[in-house]
PDB file of C-alpha atoms in Angstrom:
ATOM      1  CA  UNK A   1     -89.819 218.222 -50.100  1.00 62.00           C
ATOM      2  CA  UNK A   2     -88.875 215.817 -52.626  1.00 70.00           C
ATOM      3  CA  UNK A   3     -85.317 216.731 -52.106  1.00 76.00           C
ATOM      4  CA  UNK A   4     -82.864 218.246 -49.797  1.00 81.00           C
ATOM      5  CA  UNK A   5     -80.712 221.830 -49.435  1.00 81.00           C
ATOM      6  CA  UNK A   6     -77.846 220.361 -50.574  1.00 82.00           C
ATOM      7  CA  UNK A   7     -79.422 218.504 -53.410  1.00 83.00           C
ATOM      8  CA  UNK A   8     -81.318 221.472 -54.211  1.00 81.00           C
ATOM      9  CA  UNK A   9     -77.714 223.840 -54.279  1.00 81.00           C
ATOM     10  CA  UNK A  10     -75.958 221.541 -56.189  1.00 78.00           C
ATOM     11  CA  UNK A  11     -78.923 221.626 -59.136  1.00 77.00           C
ATOM     12  CA  UNK A  12     -79.236 225.716 -58.252  1.00 76.00           C
ATOM     13  CA  UNK A  13     -76.307 227.397 -57.829  1.00 75.00           C
ATOM     14  CA  UNK A  14     -75.712 230.571 -56.093  1.00 81.00           C
ATOM     15  CA  UNK A  15     -73.704 231.934 -58.580  1.00 75.00           C
ATOM     16  CA  UNK A  16     -74.492 233.050 -61.991  1.00 72.00           C
ATOM     17  CA  UNK A  17     -72.160 232.753 -65.003  1.00 73.00           C
ATOM     18  CA  UNK A  18     -70.723 236.511 -64.594  1.00 81.00           C
ATOM     19  CA  UNK A  19     -69.589 235.713 -60.834  1.00 78.00           C
ATOM     20  CA  UNK A  20     -72.796 237.539 -59.446  1.00 84.00           C
ATOM     21  CA  UNK A  21     -73.659 235.902 -56.598  1.00 88.00           C
ATOM     22  CA  UNK A  22     -77.349 234.866 -56.305  1.00 87.00           C
ATOM     23  CA  UNK A  23     -79.712 235.427 -53.615  1.00 90.00           C
ATOM     24  CA  UNK A  24     -81.386 232.169 -51.530  1.00 91.00           C
ATOM     25  CA  UNK A  25     -84.832 231.283 -52.824  1.00 89.00           C
ATOM     26  CA  UNK A  26     -87.944 231.852 -50.794  1.00 92.00           C
ATOM     27  CA  UNK A  27     -90.545 229.104 -49.852  1.00 93.00           C
ATOM     28  CA  UNK A  28     -92.624 229.509 -53.114  1.00 94.00           C
ATOM     29  CA  UNK A  29     -89.602 229.849 -55.834  1.00 92.00           C
ATOM     30  CA  UNK A  30     -88.020 226.206 -53.881  1.00 92.00           C
ATOM     31  CA  UNK A  31     -91.369 225.281 -54.936  1.00 93.00           C
ATOM     32  CA  UNK A  32     -91.710 226.110 -58.474  1.00 92.00           C
ATOM     33  CA  UNK A  33     -88.122 225.290 -59.244  1.00 89.00           C
ATOM     34  CA  UNK A  34     -88.624 221.318 -58.006  1.00 88.00           C
ATOM     35  CA  UNK A  35     -91.854 220.977 -59.662  1.00 88.00           C
ATOM     36  CA  UNK A  36     -90.068 222.267 -63.013  1.00 85.00           C
ATOM     37  CA  UNK A  37     -87.474 219.676 -62.755  1.00 83.00           C
ATOM     38  CA  UNK A  38     -90.307 217.204 -61.486  1.00 81.00           C
ATOM     39  CA  UNK A  39     -92.281 218.866 -65.197  1.00 80.00           C
ATOM     40  CA  UNK A  40     -89.278 218.017 -67.444  1.00 75.00           C
ATOM     41  CA  UNK A  41     -89.121 214.304 -66.312  1.00 77.00           C
ATOM     42  CA  UNK A  42     -92.580 213.624 -67.059  1.00 78.00           C
ATOM     43  CA  UNK A  43     -93.585 213.106 -70.448  1.00 76.00           C
ATOM     44  CA  UNK A  44     -97.017 214.301 -69.646  1.00 75.00           C
ATOM     45  CA  UNK A  45     -96.309 217.851 -68.279  1.00 74.00           C
ATOM     46  CA  UNK A  46     -93.831 218.676 -71.164  1.00 74.00           C
ATOM     47  CA  UNK A  47     -96.923 219.697 -73.081  1.00 80.00           C
ATOM     48  CA  UNK A  48     -97.140 223.178 -70.945  1.00 83.00           C
ATOM     49  CA  UNK A  49     -96.371 225.603 -71.681  1.00 86.00           C
ATOM     50  CA  UNK A  50     -94.374 227.954 -69.047  1.00 87.00           C
ATOM     51  CA  UNK A  51     -97.100 230.625 -68.837  1.00 91.00           C
ATOM     52  CA  UNK A  52     -99.713 227.502 -68.325  1.00 90.00           C
ATOM     53  CA  UNK A  53     -97.106 226.038 -65.832  1.00 87.00           C
ATOM     54  CA  UNK A  54     -96.617 228.944 -64.046  1.00 90.00           C
ATOM     55  CA  UNK A  55    -100.535 228.963 -63.343  1.00 93.00           C
ATOM     56  CA  UNK A  56    -101.017 225.855 -62.364  1.00 90.00           C
ATOM     57  CA  UNK A  57     -98.100 225.342 -59.903  1.00 91.00           C
ATOM     58  CA  UNK A  58     -99.382 228.576 -58.214  1.00 95.00           C
ATOM     59  CA  UNK A  59    -102.819 226.983 -58.320  1.00 95.00           C
ATOM     60  CA  UNK A  60    -101.579 223.850 -56.671  1.00 93.00           C
ATOM     61  CA  UNK A  61     -99.240 226.111 -54.258  1.00 96.00           C
ATOM     62  CA  UNK A  62    -101.800 227.668 -52.821  1.00 97.00           C
ATOM     63  CA  UNK A  63    -103.862 224.394 -52.692  1.00 97.00           C
ATOM     64  CA  UNK A  64    -101.209 222.984 -50.318  1.00 96.00           C
ATOM     65  CA  UNK A  65    -101.792 222.412 -46.438  1.00 96.00           C
ATOM     66  CA  UNK A  66    -100.067 224.082 -43.922  1.00 96.00           C
ATOM     67  CA  UNK A  67     -97.733 220.985 -42.851  1.00 95.00           C
ATOM     68  CA  UNK A  68     -96.798 220.756 -46.849  1.00 94.00           C
ATOM     69  CA  UNK A  69     -95.666 224.544 -46.755  1.00 95.00           C
ATOM     70  CA  UNK A  70     -93.981 224.074 -43.589  1.00 95.00           C
ATOM     71  CA  UNK A  71     -91.592 221.388 -45.076  1.00 93.00           C
ATOM     72  CA  UNK A  72     -90.570 223.984 -48.065  1.00 93.00           C
ATOM     73  CA  UNK A  73     -90.284 226.683 -44.998  1.00 95.00           C
ATOM     74  CA  UNK A  74     -87.655 224.659 -43.294  1.00 94.00           C
ATOM     75  CA  UNK A  75     -86.509 223.694 -47.137  1.00 92.00           C
ATOM     76  CA  UNK A  76     -85.811 227.459 -47.149  1.00 93.00           C
ATOM     77  CA  UNK A  77     -84.342 228.205 -43.475  1.00 94.00           C
ATOM     78  CA  UNK A  78     -81.641 225.391 -44.477  1.00 93.00           C
ATOM     79  CA  UNK A  79     -80.968 226.897 -47.942  1.00 91.00           C
ATOM     80  CA  UNK A  80     -80.574 230.751 -46.762  1.00 93.00           C
ATOM     81  CA  UNK A  81     -78.432 228.966 -43.712  1.00 94.00           C
ATOM     82  CA  UNK A  82     -75.881 227.233 -46.494  1.00 92.00           C
ATOM     83  CA  UNK A  83     -75.826 230.721 -48.634  1.00 91.00           C
ATOM     84  CA  UNK A  84     -75.222 232.767 -45.145  1.00 93.00           C
ATOM     85  CA  UNK A  85     -72.233 230.002 -44.731  1.00 91.00           C
ATOM     86  CA  UNK A  86     -70.940 230.119 -48.161  1.00 89.00           C
ATOM     87  CA  UNK A  87     -71.211 234.151 -48.583  1.00 88.00           C
ATOM     88  CA  UNK A  88     -70.357 235.265 -44.807  1.00 92.00           C
ATOM     89  CA  UNK A  89     -70.328 238.988 -46.151  1.00 90.00           C
ATOM     90  CA  UNK A  90     -73.253 239.055 -49.049  1.00 90.00           C
ATOM     91  CA  UNK A  91     -75.894 241.652 -48.413  1.00 90.00           C
ATOM     92  CA  UNK A  92     -78.822 242.353 -50.637  1.00 89.00           C
ATOM     93  CA  UNK A  93     -78.184 245.163 -53.232  1.00 86.00           C
ATOM     94  CA  UNK A  94     -80.993 245.246 -55.708  1.00 85.00           C
ATOM     95  CA  UNK A  95     -80.158 247.252 -58.676  1.00 81.00           C
ATOM     96  CA  UNK A  96     -81.637 250.922 -58.754  1.00 74.00           C
TER      97      UNK A  96
END
């Protein structure tokens, strides 16, 4: 991945504006958020709307090799570990 877990967390903090603690992102969401950051920095990609961009990202994700996906899996583990250290009492509680 083009960024470390620390860089990712600095760009995507776990706290929402209302104080709610967000769940750590899964591997695909990490990939999509990083790709979205790159989209905003690349003029040729900024012509796509979010729906088109999501479809493209999904196809790219499916085409990644196992080794490339493994990098995002490792990043996901690092982000989850940092989340656990920052919020040791956190427990996912979905709204019903």
